[in-house]
């Protein structure tokens, strides 16, 4: 079977590599001169900075992405984070870090609640795993069941780090699917070589199995006949295929084809799928600022949600003797036109998180509009099918339920592969 893939981001490469090893004829079309999209590295003053994700895989080697990489034989090493995550809280019970702080384990976080709320939280975690809450935001769920300001702040920090959303914007049902996956798959891991270590391994699988990757080649149209995709037009040339997989999100995919009928339900889903935005601040330091390779959640910051220090796992991501530290903060849609102010607030946060520490800001990166954190914010994803037969969408606009960032991409890819096998049996 011939398969064309639009976009060489993580979702496109995962799909292409998985299908290539099954013997299908693969062609990937990427408009950029590089592969990997928002999951690769850029070299900057000797540092290997990530184009999007923070050189971290939410469920490490045991999650959906790690398992799929193992299944297809990708030569990618994912090192577990120990600890998985720490939470920085004020030492004196205040509302900020100015008077000092202490770090507690993510797994021990509930110990600071009152005895009544600890008991209530234990019961709630058990019951919600069986009966996930419906039609309520995560923020409202917390206010309803836990009278703890720190719970609200930490949920906001976690959602900002993992999803680039406030807990107000995350459906409680999606939040508990995410927690269920934490129980199921475990915690974080860092790929050796950063994000590029993963996507380069996928490129190697595609090419070694006869697949072609066309860089600097933009798809202008998807060929549709009798409501079925028949291939793509790229650089003025027609490339026919049995299946088309798009890694550019549902809205941009929809713009590439003409259809005789309008699927109003699908169009409404596209209108309702809003992207999520974020800011990453990259720091260089001569000594460790965190001291471990896990996430440091910062719920008492004004903007920064979490920080990681990947050179504790892979020193090669920085020049010799240097450490690479990356801080992430979500950006609400109404703040996108005020990015400079948001960045300044993040820089002020870092001064409080790392008092008396010497570091240099080497680059700030923003993710929104055509280069967002996620093309569809978690909980608003459209599934992997389209109204056009043999046309599928993968990537961060079609994530699987409860999948954090790239884990959601992997879940969506696995779902797509299953659909293709069912609908295109030879």
Short mmCIF file of N, CA and C in Angstrom, two decimals, residues 32-168:
data_model
loop_
_atom_site.label_atom_id
_atom_site.label_comp_id
_atom_site.label_asym_id
_atom_site.label_seq_id
_atom_site.Cartn_x
_atom_site.Cartn_y
_atom_site.Cartn_z
N UNK A 32 9.48 22.42 5.85
CA UNK A 32 10.70 22.99 6.44
C UNK A 32 11.94 22.26 5.92
N UNK A 33 13.11 22.87 6.06
CA UNK A 33 14.35 22.19 5.63
C UNK A 33 14.86 21.18 6.65
N UNK A 34 14.13 20.98 7.75
CA UNK A 34 14.52 20.03 8.79
C UNK A 34 13.36 19.09 9.07
N UNK A 35 13.67 17.96 9.68
CA UNK A 35 12.63 17.04 10.15
C UNK A 35 12.48 17.20 11.67
N UNK A 36 11.34 16.78 12.19
CA UNK A 36 11.12 16.80 13.64
C UNK A 36 10.12 17.82 14.10
N UNK A 37 9.91 18.89 13.32
CA UNK A 37 8.94 19.91 13.71
C UNK A 37 9.23 20.50 15.08
N UNK A 38 8.26 20.39 15.98
CA UNK A 38 8.44 20.90 17.34
C UNK A 38 8.98 19.83 18.30
N UNK A 39 9.64 18.82 17.71
CA UNK A 39 10.26 17.79 18.54
C UNK A 39 11.63 17.43 17.96
N UNK A 40 12.47 18.46 17.88
CA UNK A 40 13.85 18.25 17.48
C UNK A 40 14.72 19.30 18.17
N UNK A 41 15.98 19.41 17.79
CA UNK A 41 16.91 20.34 18.44
C UNK A 41 17.34 21.44 17.48
N UNK A 42 17.65 22.60 18.05
CA UNK A 42 18.35 23.64 17.31
C UNK A 42 19.63 23.96 18.09
N UNK A 43 20.72 24.12 17.36
CA UNK A 43 21.99 24.41 18.02
C UNK A 43 22.13 25.92 18.19
N UNK A 44 22.44 26.33 19.41
CA UNK A 44 22.52 27.76 19.71
C UNK A 44 23.63 27.99 20.71
N UNK A 45 24.70 28.60 20.24
CA UNK A 45 25.87 28.89 21.09
C UNK A 45 26.36 27.65 21.83
N UNK A 46 26.33 26.52 21.15
CA UNK A 46 26.83 25.29 21.75
C UNK A 46 25.80 24.51 22.53
N UNK A 47 24.61 25.06 22.72
CA UNK A 47 23.53 24.38 23.44
C UNK A 47 22.58 23.73 22.44
N UNK A 48 22.08 22.55 22.79
CA UNK A 48 21.07 21.89 21.97
C UNK A 48 19.70 22.22 22.55
N UNK A 49 19.10 23.28 22.04
CA UNK A 49 17.79 23.70 22.52
C UNK A 49 16.70 22.96 21.76
N UNK A 50 15.58 22.76 22.38
CA UNK A 50 14.49 22.07 21.71
C UNK A 50 13.63 23.06 20.94
N UNK A 51 13.10 22.61 19.80
CA UNK A 51 12.23 23.48 19.01
C UNK A 51 10.85 23.62 19.63
N UNK A 52 10.49 22.70 20.49
CA UNK A 52 9.18 22.75 21.14
C UNK A 52 9.25 22.11 22.51
N UNK A 53 8.98 20.81 22.57
CA UNK A 53 8.99 20.08 23.84
C UNK A 53 10.34 20.23 24.54
N UNK A 54 10.33 20.02 25.85
CA UNK A 54 11.50 20.36 26.66
C UNK A 54 12.45 19.19 26.88
N UNK A 55 12.80 18.47 25.82
CA UNK A 55 13.70 17.31 25.95
C UNK A 55 13.21 16.36 27.04
N UNK A 56 11.90 16.21 27.13
CA UNK A 56 11.36 15.35 28.18
C UNK A 56 10.15 14.60 27.63
N UNK A 57 10.02 13.34 28.02
CA UNK A 57 8.89 12.51 27.62
C UNK A 57 8.08 12.20 28.88
N UNK A 58 6.81 12.62 28.92
CA UNK A 58 6.03 12.58 30.16
C UNK A 58 5.99 11.24 30.88
N UNK A 59 5.91 10.12 30.14
CA UNK A 59 5.86 8.81 30.79
C UNK A 59 7.10 7.97 30.52
N UNK A 60 8.18 8.64 30.13
CA UNK A 60 9.45 7.95 29.97
C UNK A 60 9.40 6.80 28.98
N UNK A 61 10.16 5.75 29.27
CA UNK A 61 10.26 4.61 28.35
C UNK A 61 9.08 3.67 28.46
N UNK A 62 8.22 3.84 29.47
CA UNK A 62 7.13 2.89 29.70
C UNK A 62 5.77 3.41 29.26
N UNK A 63 5.72 4.62 28.70
CA UNK A 63 4.46 5.19 28.26
C UNK A 63 4.15 4.88 26.80
N UNK A 64 3.09 5.48 26.25
CA UNK A 64 2.71 5.22 24.86
C UNK A 64 3.82 5.50 23.86
N UNK A 65 4.51 6.64 24.00
CA UNK A 65 5.58 6.94 23.05
C UNK A 65 6.73 5.98 23.21
N UNK A 66 7.17 5.75 24.45
CA UNK A 66 8.28 4.83 24.69
C UNK A 66 7.98 3.43 24.19
N UNK A 67 6.76 2.95 24.43
CA UNK A 67 6.39 1.60 23.99
C UNK A 67 6.33 1.51 22.47
N UNK A 68 5.82 2.56 21.82
CA UNK A 68 5.75 2.54 20.35
C UNK A 68 7.16 2.57 19.75
N UNK A 69 8.05 3.35 20.35
CA UNK A 69 9.44 3.39 19.87
C UNK A 69 10.10 2.01 20.00
N UNK A 70 9.83 1.32 21.10
CA UNK A 70 10.38 -0.03 21.27
C UNK A 70 9.80 -0.98 20.23
N UNK A 71 8.50 -0.87 20.00
CA UNK A 71 7.81 -1.78 19.08
C UNK A 71 8.39 -1.72 17.68
N UNK A 72 8.74 -0.50 17.24
CA UNK A 72 9.24 -0.37 15.87
C UNK A 72 10.77 -0.43 15.80
N UNK A 73 11.40 -0.64 16.96
CA UNK A 73 12.85 -0.81 16.98
C UNK A 73 13.64 0.47 16.82
N UNK A 74 13.09 1.59 17.28
CA UNK A 74 13.80 2.87 17.18
C UNK A 74 15.01 2.88 18.11
N UNK A 75 16.12 3.35 17.61
CA UNK A 75 17.36 3.41 18.39
C UNK A 75 17.36 4.69 19.22
N UNK A 76 16.50 4.70 20.24
CA UNK A 76 16.36 5.87 21.10
C UNK A 76 16.39 5.43 22.56
N UNK A 77 17.25 6.06 23.34
CA UNK A 77 17.37 5.74 24.77
C UNK A 77 16.67 6.81 25.60
N UNK A 78 15.78 6.37 26.48
CA UNK A 78 15.05 7.29 27.35
C UNK A 78 15.43 6.99 28.80
N UNK A 79 16.03 7.96 29.47
CA UNK A 79 16.53 7.78 30.83
C UNK A 79 15.45 8.22 31.83
N UNK A 80 15.06 7.37 32.79
CA UNK A 80 14.04 7.74 33.76
C UNK A 80 14.47 8.92 34.62
N UNK A 81 13.53 9.78 34.94
CA UNK A 81 13.80 10.92 35.83
C UNK A 81 13.65 10.48 37.28
N UNK A 82 14.64 10.79 38.09
CA UNK A 82 14.59 10.47 39.52
C UNK A 82 15.04 11.71 40.30
N UNK A 83 14.09 12.35 40.96
CA UNK A 83 12.67 12.03 41.10
C UNK A 83 11.89 12.38 39.85
N UNK A 84 10.65 11.86 39.76
CA UNK A 84 9.79 12.21 38.64
C UNK A 84 9.51 13.70 38.64
N UNK A 85 9.16 14.23 39.82
CA UNK A 85 8.85 15.66 39.94
C UNK A 85 8.95 16.07 41.39
N UNK A 86 9.35 17.32 41.59
CA UNK A 86 9.34 17.96 42.90
C UNK A 86 8.47 19.21 42.82
N UNK A 87 7.93 19.59 43.96
CA UNK A 87 7.10 20.79 44.01
C UNK A 87 7.76 21.78 44.98
N UNK A 88 8.01 22.98 44.50
CA UNK A 88 8.63 24.01 45.34
C UNK A 88 7.53 24.81 46.04
N UNK A 89 7.56 24.79 47.37
CA UNK A 89 6.54 25.51 48.15
C UNK A 89 7.23 26.50 49.09
N UNK A 90 6.55 27.60 49.45
CA UNK A 90 7.14 28.57 50.38
C UNK A 90 7.42 27.93 51.73
N UNK A 91 8.54 28.30 52.34
CA UNK A 91 8.93 27.68 53.61
C UNK A 91 8.11 28.17 54.78
N UNK A 92 7.57 29.38 54.68
CA UNK A 92 6.90 29.98 55.83
C UNK A 92 5.39 30.09 55.67
N UNK A 93 4.84 29.36 54.71
CA UNK A 93 3.40 29.41 54.52
C UNK A 93 2.92 30.64 53.79
N UNK A 94 3.84 31.44 53.25
CA UNK A 94 3.44 32.65 52.53
C UNK A 94 2.96 32.29 51.13
N UNK A 95 2.73 33.32 50.32
CA UNK A 95 2.16 33.11 49.00
C UNK A 95 3.18 33.28 47.87
N UNK A 96 4.48 33.32 48.23
CA UNK A 96 5.52 33.46 47.22
C UNK A 96 6.83 32.89 47.77
N UNK A 97 7.89 32.96 46.97
CA UNK A 97 9.17 32.35 47.34
C UNK A 97 10.17 33.35 47.94
N UNK A 98 9.75 34.59 48.14
CA UNK A 98 10.70 35.63 48.54
C UNK A 98 11.33 35.37 49.90
N UNK A 99 10.61 34.69 50.79
CA UNK A 99 11.12 34.45 52.13
C UNK A 99 11.70 33.05 52.31
N UNK A 100 11.95 32.37 51.19
CA UNK A 100 12.51 31.03 51.25
C UNK A 100 11.52 29.98 50.79
N UNK A 101 12.01 28.75 50.62
CA UNK A 101 11.16 27.69 50.09
C UNK A 101 11.75 26.34 50.46
N UNK A 102 10.98 25.31 50.20
CA UNK A 102 11.44 23.93 50.33
C UNK A 102 10.82 23.12 49.21
N UNK A 103 11.50 22.04 48.81
CA UNK A 103 11.01 21.17 47.75
C UNK A 103 10.48 19.88 48.34
N UNK A 104 9.28 19.49 47.92
CA UNK A 104 8.70 18.24 48.38
C UNK A 104 8.40 17.36 47.16
N UNK A 105 8.40 16.05 47.37
CA UNK A 105 8.15 15.11 46.29
C UNK A 105 6.70 15.24 45.80
N UNK A 106 6.51 15.08 44.51
CA UNK A 106 5.17 15.10 43.91
C UNK A 106 4.28 14.05 44.57
N UNK A 107 4.86 12.89 44.89
CA UNK A 107 4.09 11.80 45.48
C UNK A 107 3.71 12.08 46.93
N UNK A 108 4.40 13.01 47.58
CA UNK A 108 4.10 13.33 48.98
C UNK A 108 3.31 14.63 49.12
N UNK A 109 2.86 15.15 48.00
CA UNK A 109 2.24 16.47 48.02
C UNK A 109 1.03 16.54 48.95
N UNK A 110 0.20 15.51 48.95
CA UNK A 110 -1.02 15.56 49.76
C UNK A 110 -0.77 15.60 51.25
N UNK A 111 0.47 15.30 51.68
CA UNK A 111 0.77 15.27 53.12
C UNK A 111 0.65 16.64 53.78
N UNK A 112 0.68 17.72 53.00
CA UNK A 112 0.58 19.05 53.59
C UNK A 112 -0.87 19.49 53.79
N UNK A 113 -1.84 18.68 53.31
CA UNK A 113 -3.25 19.01 53.50
C UNK A 113 -3.68 18.70 54.93
N UNK A 114 -4.83 19.21 55.31
CA UNK A 114 -5.42 18.86 56.59
C UNK A 114 -5.78 17.37 56.59
N UNK A 115 -5.91 16.77 57.77
CA UNK A 115 -6.25 15.36 57.87
C UNK A 115 -7.56 15.06 57.13
N UNK A 116 -8.54 15.95 57.27
CA UNK A 116 -9.83 15.75 56.62
C UNK A 116 -9.69 15.77 55.09
N UNK A 117 -8.92 16.72 54.58
CA UNK A 117 -8.75 16.80 53.13
C UNK A 117 -7.89 15.67 52.59
N UNK A 118 -6.94 15.17 53.41
CA UNK A 118 -6.16 14.01 52.96
C UNK A 118 -7.05 12.79 52.81
N UNK A 119 -7.94 12.60 53.78
CA UNK A 119 -8.88 11.48 53.71
C UNK A 119 -9.82 11.64 52.53
N UNK A 120 -10.34 12.86 52.37
CA UNK A 120 -11.27 13.13 51.29
C UNK A 120 -10.60 12.94 49.93
N UNK A 121 -9.33 13.40 49.82
CA UNK A 121 -8.60 13.27 48.56
C UNK A 121 -8.39 11.80 48.21
N UNK A 122 -8.06 10.97 49.21
CA UNK A 122 -7.86 9.54 48.96
C UNK A 122 -9.12 8.90 48.42
N UNK A 123 -10.26 9.24 49.02
CA UNK A 123 -11.54 8.68 48.57
C UNK A 123 -11.87 9.18 47.17
N UNK A 124 -11.64 10.47 46.94
CA UNK A 124 -11.97 11.06 45.65
C UNK A 124 -11.14 10.45 44.52
N UNK A 125 -9.86 10.21 44.79
CA UNK A 125 -8.99 9.64 43.76
C UNK A 125 -9.43 8.24 43.38
N UNK A 126 -9.93 7.49 44.34
CA UNK A 126 -10.42 6.15 44.06
C UNK A 126 -11.72 6.20 43.26
N UNK A 127 -12.66 7.03 43.72
CA UNK A 127 -13.97 7.07 43.07
C UNK A 127 -13.90 7.69 41.68
N UNK A 128 -13.06 8.72 41.51
CA UNK A 128 -13.01 9.36 40.20
C UNK A 128 -12.33 8.48 39.15
N UNK A 129 -11.50 7.54 39.59
CA UNK A 129 -10.91 6.61 38.64
C UNK A 129 -11.99 5.71 38.03
N UNK A 130 -13.01 5.43 38.81
CA UNK A 130 -14.10 4.58 38.31
C UNK A 130 -15.20 5.40 37.65
N UNK A 131 -15.45 6.58 38.21
CA UNK A 131 -16.53 7.43 37.69
C UNK A 131 -15.99 8.84 37.45
N UNK A 132 -15.31 9.04 36.32
CA UNK A 132 -14.73 10.36 36.03
C UNK A 132 -15.81 11.45 36.01
N UNK A 133 -15.49 12.63 36.53
CA UNK A 133 -16.47 13.73 36.55
C UNK A 133 -16.78 14.23 35.15
N UNK A 134 -18.01 14.60 34.91
CA UNK A 134 -18.45 15.07 33.60
C UNK A 134 -18.88 16.54 33.68
N UNK A 135 -18.66 17.24 32.57
CA UNK A 135 -19.21 18.59 32.40
C UNK A 135 -18.81 19.55 33.53
N UNK A 136 -17.56 19.49 33.94
CA UNK A 136 -17.05 20.41 34.96
C UNK A 136 -15.57 20.61 34.70
N UNK A 137 -15.09 21.84 34.91
CA UNK A 137 -13.67 22.10 34.72
C UNK A 137 -12.89 21.55 35.91
N UNK A 138 -11.60 21.34 35.70
CA UNK A 138 -10.75 20.86 36.79
C UNK A 138 -10.71 21.88 37.92
N UNK A 139 -10.69 23.16 37.57
CA UNK A 139 -10.70 24.21 38.58
C UNK A 139 -11.95 24.12 39.45
N UNK A 140 -13.11 24.00 38.82
CA UNK A 140 -14.36 23.94 39.59
C UNK A 140 -14.45 22.67 40.42
N UNK A 141 -13.88 21.58 39.89
CA UNK A 141 -13.87 20.33 40.66
C UNK A 141 -13.06 20.51 41.95
N UNK A 142 -11.90 21.16 41.84
CA UNK A 142 -11.05 21.38 43.02
C UNK A 142 -11.76 22.27 44.03
N UNK A 143 -12.36 23.36 43.54
CA UNK A 143 -13.08 24.26 44.46
C UNK A 143 -14.25 23.55 45.13
N UNK A 144 -14.85 22.63 44.42
CA UNK A 144 -16.03 21.93 44.96
C UNK A 144 -15.65 20.94 46.06
N UNK A 145 -14.52 20.26 45.88
CA UNK A 145 -14.20 19.15 46.78
C UNK A 145 -13.02 19.42 47.73
N UNK A 146 -12.13 20.35 47.40
CA UNK A 146 -10.96 20.58 48.24
C UNK A 146 -10.85 22.06 48.59
N UNK A 147 -11.03 22.39 49.81
CA UNK A 147 -10.92 23.78 50.26
C UNK A 147 -9.46 24.07 50.60
N UNK A 148 -8.60 23.97 49.59
CA UNK A 148 -7.16 24.15 49.77
C UNK A 148 -6.63 25.04 48.65
N UNK A 149 -6.15 26.23 49.00
CA UNK A 149 -5.61 27.12 47.97
C UNK A 149 -4.39 26.51 47.30
N UNK A 150 -3.59 25.78 48.08
CA UNK A 150 -2.39 25.17 47.50
C UNK A 150 -2.74 24.12 46.46
N UNK A 151 -3.88 23.44 46.64
CA UNK A 151 -4.31 22.45 45.64
C UNK A 151 -4.63 23.13 44.32
N UNK A 152 -5.30 24.28 44.40
CA UNK A 152 -5.62 25.04 43.19
C UNK A 152 -4.34 25.50 42.49
N UNK A 153 -3.38 26.03 43.26
CA UNK A 153 -2.14 26.52 42.67
C UNK A 153 -1.33 25.40 42.04
N UNK A 154 -1.27 24.25 42.71
CA UNK A 154 -0.48 23.15 42.18
C UNK A 154 -1.14 22.55 40.95
N UNK A 155 -2.45 22.47 40.95
CA UNK A 155 -3.16 21.99 39.76
C UNK A 155 -2.91 22.92 38.59
N UNK A 156 -2.90 24.21 38.85
CA UNK A 156 -2.62 25.19 37.80
C UNK A 156 -1.20 25.02 37.27
N UNK A 157 -0.26 24.79 38.19
CA UNK A 157 1.14 24.61 37.79
C UNK A 157 1.29 23.35 36.94
N UNK A 158 0.66 22.27 37.38
CA UNK A 158 0.75 21.01 36.64
C UNK A 158 0.11 21.14 35.25
N UNK A 159 -1.07 21.73 35.19
CA UNK A 159 -1.76 21.89 33.89
C UNK A 159 -0.98 22.83 32.97
N UNK A 160 -0.38 23.87 33.55
CA UNK A 160 0.42 24.79 32.75
C UNK A 160 1.65 24.11 32.18
N UNK A 161 2.30 23.29 33.01
CA UNK A 161 3.49 22.57 32.56
C UNK A 161 3.15 21.51 31.53
N UNK A 162 2.16 20.68 31.85
CA UNK A 162 1.88 19.51 31.03
C UNK A 162 1.05 19.82 29.79
N UNK A 163 0.16 20.85 29.89
CA UNK A 163 -0.81 21.08 28.82
C UNK A 163 -0.81 22.49 28.28
N UNK A 164 -0.05 23.39 28.92
CA UNK A 164 -0.07 24.82 28.56
C UNK A 164 -1.47 25.40 28.67
N UNK A 165 -2.15 25.03 29.75
CA UNK A 165 -3.49 25.53 30.04
C UNK A 165 -3.60 25.82 31.53
N UNK A 166 -4.54 26.69 31.90
CA UNK A 166 -4.89 26.81 33.31
C UNK A 166 -5.85 25.67 33.66
N UNK A 167 -5.98 25.37 34.94
CA UNK A 167 -6.91 24.29 35.31
C UNK A 167 -8.37 24.69 35.03
N UNK A 168 -8.61 25.97 34.80
CA UNK A 168 -9.94 26.43 34.41
C UNK A 168 -10.29 25.96 33.01
#
